[in-house]
PDB file of C-alpha atoms in Angstrom:
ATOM      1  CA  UNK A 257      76.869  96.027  93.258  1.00  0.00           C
ATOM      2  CA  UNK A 258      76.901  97.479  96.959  1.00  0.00           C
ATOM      3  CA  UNK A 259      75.923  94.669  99.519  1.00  0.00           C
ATOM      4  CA  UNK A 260      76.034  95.953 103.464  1.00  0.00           C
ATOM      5  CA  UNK A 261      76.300  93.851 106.586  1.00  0.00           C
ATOM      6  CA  UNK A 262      76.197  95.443 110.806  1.00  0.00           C
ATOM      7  CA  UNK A 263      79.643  96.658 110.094  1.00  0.00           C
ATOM      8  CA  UNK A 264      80.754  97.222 106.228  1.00  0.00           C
ATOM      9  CA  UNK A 265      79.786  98.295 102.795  1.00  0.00           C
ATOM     10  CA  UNK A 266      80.870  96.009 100.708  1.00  0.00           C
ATOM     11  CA  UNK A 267      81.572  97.889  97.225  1.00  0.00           C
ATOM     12  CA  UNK A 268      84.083  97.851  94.006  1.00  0.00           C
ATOM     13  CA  UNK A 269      87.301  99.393  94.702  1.00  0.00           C
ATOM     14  CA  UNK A 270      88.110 102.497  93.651  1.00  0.00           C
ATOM     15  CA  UNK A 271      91.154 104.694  92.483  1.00  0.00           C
ATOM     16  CA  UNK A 272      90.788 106.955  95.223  1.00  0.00           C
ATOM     17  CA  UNK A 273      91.026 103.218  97.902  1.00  0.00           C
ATOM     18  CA  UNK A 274      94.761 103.129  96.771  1.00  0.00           C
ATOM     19  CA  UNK A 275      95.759 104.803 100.121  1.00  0.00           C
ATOM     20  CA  UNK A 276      93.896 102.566 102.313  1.00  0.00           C
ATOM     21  CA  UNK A 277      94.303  99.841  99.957  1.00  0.00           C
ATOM     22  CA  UNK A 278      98.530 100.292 100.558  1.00  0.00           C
ATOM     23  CA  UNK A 279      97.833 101.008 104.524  1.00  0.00           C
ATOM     24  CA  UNK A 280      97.186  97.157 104.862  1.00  0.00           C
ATOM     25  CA  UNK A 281      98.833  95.460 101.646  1.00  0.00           C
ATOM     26  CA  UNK A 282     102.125  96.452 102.300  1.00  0.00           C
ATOM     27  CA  UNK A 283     102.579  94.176 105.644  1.00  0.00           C
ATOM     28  CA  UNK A 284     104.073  91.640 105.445  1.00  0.00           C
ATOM     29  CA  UNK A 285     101.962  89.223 107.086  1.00  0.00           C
ATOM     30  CA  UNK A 286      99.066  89.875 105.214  1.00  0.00           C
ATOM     31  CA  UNK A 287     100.023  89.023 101.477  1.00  0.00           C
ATOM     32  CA  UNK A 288     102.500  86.574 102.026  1.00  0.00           C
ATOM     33  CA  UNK A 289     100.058  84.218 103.906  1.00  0.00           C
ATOM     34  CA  UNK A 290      97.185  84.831 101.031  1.00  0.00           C
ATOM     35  CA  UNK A 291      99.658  84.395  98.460  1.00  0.00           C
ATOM     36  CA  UNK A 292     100.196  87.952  97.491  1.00  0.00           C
ATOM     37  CA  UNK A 293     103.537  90.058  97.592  1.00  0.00           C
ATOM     38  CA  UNK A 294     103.227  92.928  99.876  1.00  0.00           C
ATOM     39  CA  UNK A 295     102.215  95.986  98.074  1.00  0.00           C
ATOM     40  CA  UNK A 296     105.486  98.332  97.621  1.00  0.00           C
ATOM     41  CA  UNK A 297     103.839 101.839  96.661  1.00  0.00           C
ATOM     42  CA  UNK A 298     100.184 103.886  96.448  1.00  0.00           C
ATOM     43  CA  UNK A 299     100.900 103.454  92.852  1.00  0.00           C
ATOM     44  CA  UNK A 300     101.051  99.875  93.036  1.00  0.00           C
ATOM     45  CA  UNK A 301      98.481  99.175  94.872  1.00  0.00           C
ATOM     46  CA  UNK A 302      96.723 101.913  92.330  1.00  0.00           C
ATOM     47  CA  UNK A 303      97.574  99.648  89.639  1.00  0.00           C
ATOM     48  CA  UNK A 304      96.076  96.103  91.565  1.00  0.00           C
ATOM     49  CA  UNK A 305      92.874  97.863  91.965  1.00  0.00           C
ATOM     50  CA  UNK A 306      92.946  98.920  88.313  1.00  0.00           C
ATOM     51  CA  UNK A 307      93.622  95.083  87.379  1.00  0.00           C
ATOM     52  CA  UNK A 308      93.305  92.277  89.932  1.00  0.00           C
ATOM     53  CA  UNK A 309      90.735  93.842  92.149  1.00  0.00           C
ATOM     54  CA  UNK A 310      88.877  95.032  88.966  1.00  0.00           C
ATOM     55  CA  UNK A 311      86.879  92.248  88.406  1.00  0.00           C
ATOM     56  CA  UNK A 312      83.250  91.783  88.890  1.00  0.00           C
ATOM     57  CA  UNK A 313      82.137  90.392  92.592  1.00  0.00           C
ATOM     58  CA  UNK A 314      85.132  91.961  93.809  1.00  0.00           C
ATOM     59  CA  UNK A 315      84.654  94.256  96.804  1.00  0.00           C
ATOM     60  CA  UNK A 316      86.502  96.545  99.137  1.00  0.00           C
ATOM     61  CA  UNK A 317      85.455  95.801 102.547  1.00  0.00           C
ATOM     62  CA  UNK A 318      85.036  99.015 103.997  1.00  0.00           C
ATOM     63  CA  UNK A 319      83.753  99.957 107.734  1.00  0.00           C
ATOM     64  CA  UNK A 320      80.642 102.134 107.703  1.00  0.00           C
ATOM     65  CA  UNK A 321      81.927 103.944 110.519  1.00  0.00           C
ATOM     66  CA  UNK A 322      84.666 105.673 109.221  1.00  0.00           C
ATOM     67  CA  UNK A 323      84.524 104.496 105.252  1.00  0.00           C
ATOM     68  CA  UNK A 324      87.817 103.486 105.251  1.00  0.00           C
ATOM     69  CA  UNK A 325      88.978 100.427 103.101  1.00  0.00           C
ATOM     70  CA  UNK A 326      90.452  97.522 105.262  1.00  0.00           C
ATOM     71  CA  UNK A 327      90.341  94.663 103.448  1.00  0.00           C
ATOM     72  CA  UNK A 328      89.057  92.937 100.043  1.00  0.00           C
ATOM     73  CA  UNK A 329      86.404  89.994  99.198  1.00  0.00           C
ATOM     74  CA  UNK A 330      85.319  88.758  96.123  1.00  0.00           C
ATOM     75  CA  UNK A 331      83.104  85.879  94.447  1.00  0.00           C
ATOM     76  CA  UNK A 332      85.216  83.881  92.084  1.00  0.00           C
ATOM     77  CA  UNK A 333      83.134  82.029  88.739  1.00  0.00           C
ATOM     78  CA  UNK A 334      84.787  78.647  88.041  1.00  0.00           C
ATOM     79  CA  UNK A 335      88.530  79.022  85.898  1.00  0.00           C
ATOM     80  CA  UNK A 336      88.958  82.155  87.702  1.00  0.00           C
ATOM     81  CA  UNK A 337      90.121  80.872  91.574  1.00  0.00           C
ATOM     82  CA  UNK A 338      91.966  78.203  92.801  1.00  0.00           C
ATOM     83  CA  UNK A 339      89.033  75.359  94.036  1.00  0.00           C
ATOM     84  CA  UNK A 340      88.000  72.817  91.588  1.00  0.00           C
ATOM     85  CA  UNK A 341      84.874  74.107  91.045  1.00  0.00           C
ATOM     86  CA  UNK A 342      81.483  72.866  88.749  1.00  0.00           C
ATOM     87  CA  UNK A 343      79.858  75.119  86.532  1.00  0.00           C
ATOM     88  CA  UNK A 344      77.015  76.029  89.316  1.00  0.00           C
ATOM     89  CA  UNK A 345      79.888  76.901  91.926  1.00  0.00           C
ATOM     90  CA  UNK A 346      81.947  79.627  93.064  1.00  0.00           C
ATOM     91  CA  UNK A 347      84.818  80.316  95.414  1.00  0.00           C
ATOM     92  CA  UNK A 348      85.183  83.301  97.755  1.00  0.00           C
ATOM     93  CA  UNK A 349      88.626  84.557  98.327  1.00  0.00           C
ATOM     94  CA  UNK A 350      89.029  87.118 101.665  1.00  0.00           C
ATOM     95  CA  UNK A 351      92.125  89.853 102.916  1.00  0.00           C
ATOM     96  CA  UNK A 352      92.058  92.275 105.972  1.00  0.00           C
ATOM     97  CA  UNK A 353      94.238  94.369 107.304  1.00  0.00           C
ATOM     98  CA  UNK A 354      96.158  93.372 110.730  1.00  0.00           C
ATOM     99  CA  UNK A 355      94.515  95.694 113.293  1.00  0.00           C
ATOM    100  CA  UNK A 356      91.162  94.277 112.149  1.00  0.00           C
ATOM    101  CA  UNK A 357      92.073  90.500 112.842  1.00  0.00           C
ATOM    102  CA  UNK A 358      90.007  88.617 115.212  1.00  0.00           C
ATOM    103  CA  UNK A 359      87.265  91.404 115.294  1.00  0.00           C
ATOM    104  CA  UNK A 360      84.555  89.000 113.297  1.00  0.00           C
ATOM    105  CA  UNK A 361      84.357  91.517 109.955  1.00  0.00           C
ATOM    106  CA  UNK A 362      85.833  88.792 107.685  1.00  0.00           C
ATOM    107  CA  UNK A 363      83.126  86.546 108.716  1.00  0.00           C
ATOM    108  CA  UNK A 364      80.202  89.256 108.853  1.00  0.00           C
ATOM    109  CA  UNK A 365      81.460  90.039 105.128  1.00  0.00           C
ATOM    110  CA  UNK A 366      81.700  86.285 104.121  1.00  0.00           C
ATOM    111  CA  UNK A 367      78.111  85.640 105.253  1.00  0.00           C
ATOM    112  CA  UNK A 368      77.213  88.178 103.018  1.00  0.00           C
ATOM    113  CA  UNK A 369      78.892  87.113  99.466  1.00  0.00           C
ATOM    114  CA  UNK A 370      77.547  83.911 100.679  1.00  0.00           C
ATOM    115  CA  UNK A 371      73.958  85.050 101.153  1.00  0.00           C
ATOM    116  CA  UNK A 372      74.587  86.512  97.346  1.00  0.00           C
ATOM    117  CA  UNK A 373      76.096  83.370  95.783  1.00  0.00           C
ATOM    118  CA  UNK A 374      73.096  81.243  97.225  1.00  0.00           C
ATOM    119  CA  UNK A 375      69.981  83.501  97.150  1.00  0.00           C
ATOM    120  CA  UNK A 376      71.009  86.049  94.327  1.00  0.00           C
ATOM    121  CA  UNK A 377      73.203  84.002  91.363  1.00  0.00           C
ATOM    122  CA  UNK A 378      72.083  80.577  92.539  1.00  0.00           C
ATOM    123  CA  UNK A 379      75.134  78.840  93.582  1.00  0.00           C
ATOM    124  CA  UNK A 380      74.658  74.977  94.419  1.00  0.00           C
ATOM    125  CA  UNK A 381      77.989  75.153  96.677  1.00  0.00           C
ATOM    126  CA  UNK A 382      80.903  77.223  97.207  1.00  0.00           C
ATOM    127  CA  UNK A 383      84.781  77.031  97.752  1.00  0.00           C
ATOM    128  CA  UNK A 384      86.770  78.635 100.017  1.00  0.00           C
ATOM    129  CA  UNK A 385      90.660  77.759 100.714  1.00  0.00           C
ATOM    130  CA  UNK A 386      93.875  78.698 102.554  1.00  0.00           C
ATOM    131  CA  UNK A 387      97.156  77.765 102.563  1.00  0.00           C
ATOM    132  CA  UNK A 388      99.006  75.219 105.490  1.00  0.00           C
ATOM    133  CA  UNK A 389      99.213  77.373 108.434  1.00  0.00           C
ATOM    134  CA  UNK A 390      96.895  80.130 107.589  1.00  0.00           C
ATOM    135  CA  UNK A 391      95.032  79.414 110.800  1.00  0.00           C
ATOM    136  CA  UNK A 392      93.452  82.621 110.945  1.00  0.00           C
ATOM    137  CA  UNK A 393      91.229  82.184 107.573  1.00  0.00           C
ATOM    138  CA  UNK A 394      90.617  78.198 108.198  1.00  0.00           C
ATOM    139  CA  UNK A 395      88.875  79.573 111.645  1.00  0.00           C
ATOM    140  CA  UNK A 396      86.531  81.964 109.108  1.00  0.00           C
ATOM    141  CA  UNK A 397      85.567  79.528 107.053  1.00  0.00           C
ATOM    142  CA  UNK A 398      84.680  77.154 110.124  1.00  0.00           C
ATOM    143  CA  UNK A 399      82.683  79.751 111.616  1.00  0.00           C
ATOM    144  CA  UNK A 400      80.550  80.522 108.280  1.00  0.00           C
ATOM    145  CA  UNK A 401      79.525  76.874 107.909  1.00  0.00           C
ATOM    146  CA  UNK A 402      82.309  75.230 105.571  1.00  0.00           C
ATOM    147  CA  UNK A 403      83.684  71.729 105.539  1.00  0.00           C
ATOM    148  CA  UNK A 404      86.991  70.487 105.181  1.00  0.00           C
ATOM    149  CA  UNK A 405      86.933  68.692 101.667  1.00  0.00           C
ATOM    150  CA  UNK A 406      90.674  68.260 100.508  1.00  0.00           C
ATOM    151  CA  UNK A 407      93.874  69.178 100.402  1.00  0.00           C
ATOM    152  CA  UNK A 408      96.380  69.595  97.526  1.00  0.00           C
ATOM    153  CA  UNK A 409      99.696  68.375  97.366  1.00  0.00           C
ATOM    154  CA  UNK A 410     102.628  70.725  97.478  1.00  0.00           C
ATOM    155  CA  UNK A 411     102.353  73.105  94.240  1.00  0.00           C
ATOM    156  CA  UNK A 412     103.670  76.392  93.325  1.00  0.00           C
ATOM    157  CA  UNK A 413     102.012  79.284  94.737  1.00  0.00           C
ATOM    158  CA  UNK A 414     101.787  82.743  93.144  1.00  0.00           C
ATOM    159  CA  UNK A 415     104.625  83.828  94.527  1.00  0.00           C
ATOM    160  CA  UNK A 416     106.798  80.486  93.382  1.00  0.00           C
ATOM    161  CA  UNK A 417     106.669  78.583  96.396  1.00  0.00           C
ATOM    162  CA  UNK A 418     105.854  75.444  97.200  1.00  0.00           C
ATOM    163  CA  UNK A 419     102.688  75.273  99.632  1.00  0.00           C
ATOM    164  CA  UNK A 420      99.662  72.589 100.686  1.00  0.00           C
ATOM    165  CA  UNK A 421      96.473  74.451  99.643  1.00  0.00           C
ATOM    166  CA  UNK A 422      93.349  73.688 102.001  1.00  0.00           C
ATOM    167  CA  UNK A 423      89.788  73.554 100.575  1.00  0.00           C
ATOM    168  CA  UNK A 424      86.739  73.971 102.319  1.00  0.00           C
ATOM    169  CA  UNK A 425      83.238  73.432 100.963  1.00  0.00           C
ATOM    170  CA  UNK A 426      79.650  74.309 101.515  1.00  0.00           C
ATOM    171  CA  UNK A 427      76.616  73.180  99.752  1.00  0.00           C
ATOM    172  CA  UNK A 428      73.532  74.539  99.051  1.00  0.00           C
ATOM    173  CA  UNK A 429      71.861  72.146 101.566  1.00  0.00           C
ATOM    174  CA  UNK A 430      74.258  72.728 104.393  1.00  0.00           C
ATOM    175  CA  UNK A 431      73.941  76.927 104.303  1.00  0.00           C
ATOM    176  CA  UNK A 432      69.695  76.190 103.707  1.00  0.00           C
ATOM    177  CA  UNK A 433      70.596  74.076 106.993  1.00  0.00           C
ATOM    178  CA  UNK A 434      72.485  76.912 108.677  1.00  0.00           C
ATOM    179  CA  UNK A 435      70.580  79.906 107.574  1.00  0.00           C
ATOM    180  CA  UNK A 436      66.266  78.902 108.172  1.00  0.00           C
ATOM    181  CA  UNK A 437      65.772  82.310 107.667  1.00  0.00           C
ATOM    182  CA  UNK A 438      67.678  82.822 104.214  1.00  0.00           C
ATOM    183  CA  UNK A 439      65.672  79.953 102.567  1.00  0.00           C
ATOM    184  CA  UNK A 440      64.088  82.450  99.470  1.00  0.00           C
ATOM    185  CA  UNK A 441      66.065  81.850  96.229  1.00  0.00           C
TER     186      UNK A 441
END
C-alpha cells in the first residue's frame, strides 16, 4: 500500500531505506523518547526494517521532494501496540528524524493513516500514545483531533525503564466531526 499526502509518500520500507533509515535512528533523542534504542549500524537498522518495520500498515515516511526516508508510521491491529484497544480499533505509532521536527510532516502523515483507518478498514476509533515528557508527539496528536483518555502507571518500557505512558483517543464521531469532507466510508 502507497498512500501520499502535500509532502510524503508514505510506502513499506525497503532494504535499500537502511541508509536513511540509520541517518535518523541512530540519535539519540529520537529512539530513546519513542522507546527505541538508537540504531548502532546500516546493518542494524537493515535488520529492523527486515523485522519490526516489516509489518503490514507500516510505512517509511518519505519526502516527495527528494525521496529520502525520514521517519516511520504505521497502523497497529489490537495485541500488536501498546493502547488498550477493541477489536474495531487501531493505534498509530509515529518517528521522524530531528531536522524534520516542528515542520508539520508527522501530522500531514498522521491525517493520512487516519483517513485510512476510518474510510478504508473501518476503524470505530483509534489510539495514539507517548511517553511523560514526549511533548513533541502529545502536540501531534492534539493537532490531528485526539483526546486525552488515560494514563498508565509507571511500567517497564522496551528498553527496561520505568515510564508513565499517555493515551490519546479519537472516535469515529469526533474525526466525522473534524473532517465534513472525509464523511464516505
Amino acid at each position: 500500500m502507497i498512500l501520499q499526502t502535500q509532502r510524503l509518500i508514505l510506502r513499506p520500507w525497503q532494504e535499500a531505506d537502511a541508509a536513511d533509515l540509520y541517518q535518523y535512528a541512530k540519535d539519540p533523542r529520537v529512539g530513546p523518547i519513542a522507546g527505541w534504542q538508537p540504531h548502532t549500524s546500516v546493518e542494524e537498522s537493515r535488520l529492523i526494517i527486515r523485522t519490526v518495520l516489516a509489518p503490514p500498515e507500516t510505512y517509511a515516511l518519505v519526502l516527495r521532494e527528494t525521496g529520502q526516508a525520514v521517519g516511520s508510521a504505521s497502523i497497529m491491529k489490537p495485541r500488536s501496540g501498546s493502547a488498550p484497544m477493541g477489536e474495531s480499533e487501531a493505534e498509530i505509532g509515529y518517528w521522524i528524524g530531528v531536522p524534520f521536527w516542528g515542520q508539520g510532516l508527522v501530522p500531514e502523515a498522521v491525517e493520512r493513516l487516519l483517513r485510512r483507518c476510518f474510510e478504508d478498514l473501518g476503524c470505530t476509533g483509534v489510539w495514539c500514545g507517548y511517553y511523560d515528557g514526549n511533548h513533541q508527539s502529545k502536540r501531534v496528536q492534539e493537532k490531528c483531533g485526539f483526546l486525552y483518555h488515560h494514563s498508565s502507571g509507571l511500567e517497564p518500557s522496551p528498553l527496561g525503564d520505568l515510564r508513565v505512558e499517555h493515551f490519546s483517543y479519537l472516535s469515529r464521531e469526533r474525526y466525522i466531526f473534524l473532517h465534513p469532507d472525509h464523511r464516505s466510508g
